[in-house]
Short mmCIF file of C-alpha atoms in Angstrom, two decimals:
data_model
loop_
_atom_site.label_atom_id
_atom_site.label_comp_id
_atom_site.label_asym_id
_atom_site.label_seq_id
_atom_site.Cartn_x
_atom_site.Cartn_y
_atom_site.Cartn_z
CA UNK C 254 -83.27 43.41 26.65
CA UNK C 255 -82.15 44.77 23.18
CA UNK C 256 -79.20 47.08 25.10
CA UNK C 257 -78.17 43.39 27.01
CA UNK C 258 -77.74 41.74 23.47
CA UNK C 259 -75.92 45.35 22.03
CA UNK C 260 -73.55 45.48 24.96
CA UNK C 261 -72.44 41.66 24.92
CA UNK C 262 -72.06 41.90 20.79
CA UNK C 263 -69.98 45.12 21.58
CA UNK C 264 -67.95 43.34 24.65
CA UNK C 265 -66.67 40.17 22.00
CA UNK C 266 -66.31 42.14 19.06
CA UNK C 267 -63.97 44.06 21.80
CA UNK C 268 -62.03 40.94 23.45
CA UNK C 269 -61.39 39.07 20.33
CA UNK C 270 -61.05 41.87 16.90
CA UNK C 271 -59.08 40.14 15.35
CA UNK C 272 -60.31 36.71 14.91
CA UNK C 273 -62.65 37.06 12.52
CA UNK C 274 -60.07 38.91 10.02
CA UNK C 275 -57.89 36.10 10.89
CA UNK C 276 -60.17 33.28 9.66
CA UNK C 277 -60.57 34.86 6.86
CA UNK C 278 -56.83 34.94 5.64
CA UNK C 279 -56.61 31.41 5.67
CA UNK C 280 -56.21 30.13 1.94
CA UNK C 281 -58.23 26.34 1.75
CA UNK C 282 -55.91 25.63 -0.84
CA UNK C 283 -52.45 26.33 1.03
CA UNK C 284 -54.42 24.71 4.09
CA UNK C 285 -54.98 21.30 2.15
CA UNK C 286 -52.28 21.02 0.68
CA UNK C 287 -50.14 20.87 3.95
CA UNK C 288 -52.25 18.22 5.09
CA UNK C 289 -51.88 16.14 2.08
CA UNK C 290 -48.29 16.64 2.38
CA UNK C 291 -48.22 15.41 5.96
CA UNK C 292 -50.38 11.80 5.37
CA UNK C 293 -47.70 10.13 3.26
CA UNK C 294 -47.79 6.32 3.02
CA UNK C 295 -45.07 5.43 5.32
CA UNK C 296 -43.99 2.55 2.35
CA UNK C 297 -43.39 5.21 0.25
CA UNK C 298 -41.68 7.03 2.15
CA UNK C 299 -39.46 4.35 2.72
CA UNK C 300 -38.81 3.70 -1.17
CA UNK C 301 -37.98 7.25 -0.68
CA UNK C 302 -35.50 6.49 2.04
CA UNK C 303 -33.91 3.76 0.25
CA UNK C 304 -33.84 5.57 -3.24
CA UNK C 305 -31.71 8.44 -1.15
CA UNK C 306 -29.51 6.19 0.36
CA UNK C 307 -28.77 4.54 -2.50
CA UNK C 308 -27.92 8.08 -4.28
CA UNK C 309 -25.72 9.29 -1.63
CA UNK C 310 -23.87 6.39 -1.03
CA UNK C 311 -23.57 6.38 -4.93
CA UNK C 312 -19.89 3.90 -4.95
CA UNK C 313 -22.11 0.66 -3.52
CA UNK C 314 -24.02 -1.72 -5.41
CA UNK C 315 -26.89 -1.17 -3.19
CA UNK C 316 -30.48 -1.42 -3.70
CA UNK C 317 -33.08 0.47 -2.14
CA UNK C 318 -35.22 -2.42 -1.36
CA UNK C 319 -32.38 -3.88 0.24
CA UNK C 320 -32.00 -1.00 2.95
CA UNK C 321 -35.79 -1.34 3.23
CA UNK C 322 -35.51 -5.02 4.10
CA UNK C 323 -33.00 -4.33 6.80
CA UNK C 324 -35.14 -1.97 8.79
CA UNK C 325 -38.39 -4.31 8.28
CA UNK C 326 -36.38 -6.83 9.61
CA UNK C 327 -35.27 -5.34 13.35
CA UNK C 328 -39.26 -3.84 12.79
CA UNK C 329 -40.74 -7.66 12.90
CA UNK C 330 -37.82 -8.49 15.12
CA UNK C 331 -39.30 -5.85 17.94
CA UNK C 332 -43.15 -7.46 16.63
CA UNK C 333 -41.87 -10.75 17.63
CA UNK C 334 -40.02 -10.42 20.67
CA UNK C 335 -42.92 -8.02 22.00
CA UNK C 336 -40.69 -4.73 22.46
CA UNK C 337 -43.40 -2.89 20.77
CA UNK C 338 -47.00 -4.00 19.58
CA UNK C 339 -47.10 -2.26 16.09
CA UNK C 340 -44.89 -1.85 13.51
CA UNK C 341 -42.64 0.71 14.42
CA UNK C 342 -42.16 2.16 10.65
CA UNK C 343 -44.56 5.11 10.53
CA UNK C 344 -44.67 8.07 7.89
CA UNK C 345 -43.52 10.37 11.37
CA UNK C 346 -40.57 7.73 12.37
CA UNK C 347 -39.27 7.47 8.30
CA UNK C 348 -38.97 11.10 8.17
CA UNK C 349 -37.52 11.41 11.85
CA UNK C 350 -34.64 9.11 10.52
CA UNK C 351 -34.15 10.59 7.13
CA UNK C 352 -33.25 13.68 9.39
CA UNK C 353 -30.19 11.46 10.95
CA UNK C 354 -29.36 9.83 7.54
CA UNK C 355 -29.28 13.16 5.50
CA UNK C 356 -26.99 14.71 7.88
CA UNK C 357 -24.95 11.54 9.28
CA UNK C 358 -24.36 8.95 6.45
CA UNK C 359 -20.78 9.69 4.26
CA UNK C 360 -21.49 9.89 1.17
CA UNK C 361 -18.02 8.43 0.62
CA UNK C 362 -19.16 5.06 2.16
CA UNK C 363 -16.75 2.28 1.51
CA UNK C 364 -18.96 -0.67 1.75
CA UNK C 365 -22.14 -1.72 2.59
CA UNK C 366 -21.66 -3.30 5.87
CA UNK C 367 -20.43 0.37 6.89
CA UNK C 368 -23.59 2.09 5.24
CA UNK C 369 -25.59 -0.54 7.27
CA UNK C 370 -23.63 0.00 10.97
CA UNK C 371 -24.76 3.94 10.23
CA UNK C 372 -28.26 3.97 8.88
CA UNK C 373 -28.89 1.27 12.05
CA UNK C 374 -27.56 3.55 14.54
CA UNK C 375 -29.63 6.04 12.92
CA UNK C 376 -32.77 3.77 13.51
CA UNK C 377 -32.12 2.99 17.00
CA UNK C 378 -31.81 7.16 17.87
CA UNK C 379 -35.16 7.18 16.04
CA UNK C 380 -36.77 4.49 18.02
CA UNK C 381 -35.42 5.81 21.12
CA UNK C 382 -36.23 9.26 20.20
CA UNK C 383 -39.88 8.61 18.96
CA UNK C 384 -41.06 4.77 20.24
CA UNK C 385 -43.13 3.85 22.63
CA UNK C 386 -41.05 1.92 24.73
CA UNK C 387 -39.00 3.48 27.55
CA UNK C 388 -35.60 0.91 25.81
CA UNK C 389 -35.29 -0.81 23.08
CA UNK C 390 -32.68 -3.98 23.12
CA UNK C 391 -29.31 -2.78 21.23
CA UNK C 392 -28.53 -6.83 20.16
CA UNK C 393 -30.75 -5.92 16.66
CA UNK C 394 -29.13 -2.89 15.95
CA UNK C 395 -25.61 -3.99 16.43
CA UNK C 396 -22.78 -4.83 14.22
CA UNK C 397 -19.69 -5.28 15.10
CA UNK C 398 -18.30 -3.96 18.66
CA UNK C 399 -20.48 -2.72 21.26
CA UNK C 400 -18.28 -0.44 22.00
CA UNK C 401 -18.20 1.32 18.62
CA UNK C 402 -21.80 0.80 18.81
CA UNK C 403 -22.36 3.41 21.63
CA UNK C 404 -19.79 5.78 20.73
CA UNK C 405 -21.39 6.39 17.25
CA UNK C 406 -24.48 6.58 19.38
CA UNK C 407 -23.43 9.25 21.29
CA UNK C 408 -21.50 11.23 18.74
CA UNK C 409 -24.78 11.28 16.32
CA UNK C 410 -26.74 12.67 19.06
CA UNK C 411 -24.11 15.40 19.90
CA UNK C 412 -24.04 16.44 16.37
CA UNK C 413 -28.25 16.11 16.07
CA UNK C 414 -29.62 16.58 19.02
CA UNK C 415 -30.78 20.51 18.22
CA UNK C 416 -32.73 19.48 14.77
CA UNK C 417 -34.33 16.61 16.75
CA UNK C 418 -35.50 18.80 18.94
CA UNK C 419 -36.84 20.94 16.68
CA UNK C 420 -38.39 18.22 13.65
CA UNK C 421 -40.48 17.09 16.78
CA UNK C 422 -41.72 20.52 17.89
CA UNK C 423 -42.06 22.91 14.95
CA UNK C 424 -44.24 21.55 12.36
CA UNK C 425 -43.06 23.35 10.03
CA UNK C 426 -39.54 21.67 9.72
CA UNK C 427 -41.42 18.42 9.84
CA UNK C 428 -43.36 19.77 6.37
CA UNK C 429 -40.25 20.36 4.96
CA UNK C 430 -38.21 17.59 5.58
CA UNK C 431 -41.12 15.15 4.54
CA UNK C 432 -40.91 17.18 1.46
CA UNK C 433 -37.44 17.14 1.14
CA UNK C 434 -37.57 13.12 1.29
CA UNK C 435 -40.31 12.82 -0.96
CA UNK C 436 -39.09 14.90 -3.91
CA UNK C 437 -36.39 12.24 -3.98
CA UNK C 438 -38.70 9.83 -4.75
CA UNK C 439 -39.92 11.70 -7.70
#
């Protein structure tokens, strides 16, 4: 019975040597401290959003609470109308659309109204790209022509549709954007 238990300590230690070397090379404090970097209030994340927005677009009178209040709004809007039954504005869909805004919204915006049109294309790739509906109605998203509306659409998904591929499937790009967006909060 001993030579049973030797041979099936020998036959693991043989299909798996590694594993237990591996374990062992995991730092606690590197592994905590990517979680606590992933569970990030999603309101301050958006303080975060609105703080960068209102940097880059640095020739408007624009305050970050005000950006805030215009994606709350299509957020209770969608409540409402029942196109989704939570609030939409989650840590994972903030960071998702700081992607688009970092890489999309002119920092040589003329006016406001043209800051909005862009950040709420932005959100509508984000909730099409991350909600839990199959569509989403355009009519809160939209200002001005439809037209332009759709075209922007497109074009903003031509020029991002690689790094939303990968923010959603490498985790690691995810970390570091949501670090990105919260250092400009500090």
């Amino acid at each position: 019975m001993a030579d049973n238990a030797l041979k099936k300590s020998r036959k693991r230690r043989h299909c798996c040597p590694d594993l237990p070397a591996k374990r062992r090379l995991i730092d606690p404090s590197q592994s905590s401290q990517r979680r606590l970097v992933l569970y990030t209030p999603s309101s301050e994340l958006l303080r975060c959003l609105g703080l960068f927005l209102r940097r880059r677009c640095y020739k408007l009178d624009l305050s970050p609470t005000q950006v805030i209040g215009w994606l709350k709004n299509i957020d209770n809007y969608l409540l409402i109308m029942g196109y989704q039954p939570v609030s939409f504005l989650s840590s994972g869909s903030v960071v998702f659309l700081y992607l688009l805004c970092r890489d999309l919204i002119s920092p040589e915006a003329d006016s406001v109204e043209q800051l909005q049109v862009s950040l709420l294309t932005c959100y509508f790739i984000t909730h099409c790209y991350t909600g839990n509906e199959n569509g989403y109605p355009e009519t809160p998203f939209l200002l001005g022509s439809r037209k332009a509306f759709w075209d922007r659409c497109l074009s903003y998904i031509s020029i991002m549709s690689s790094k939303m591929m990968q923010i959603n499937s490498n985790r690691q790009i995810y970390s570091e954007t949501l670090a990105e967006l919260k250092a400009v909060g500090r």
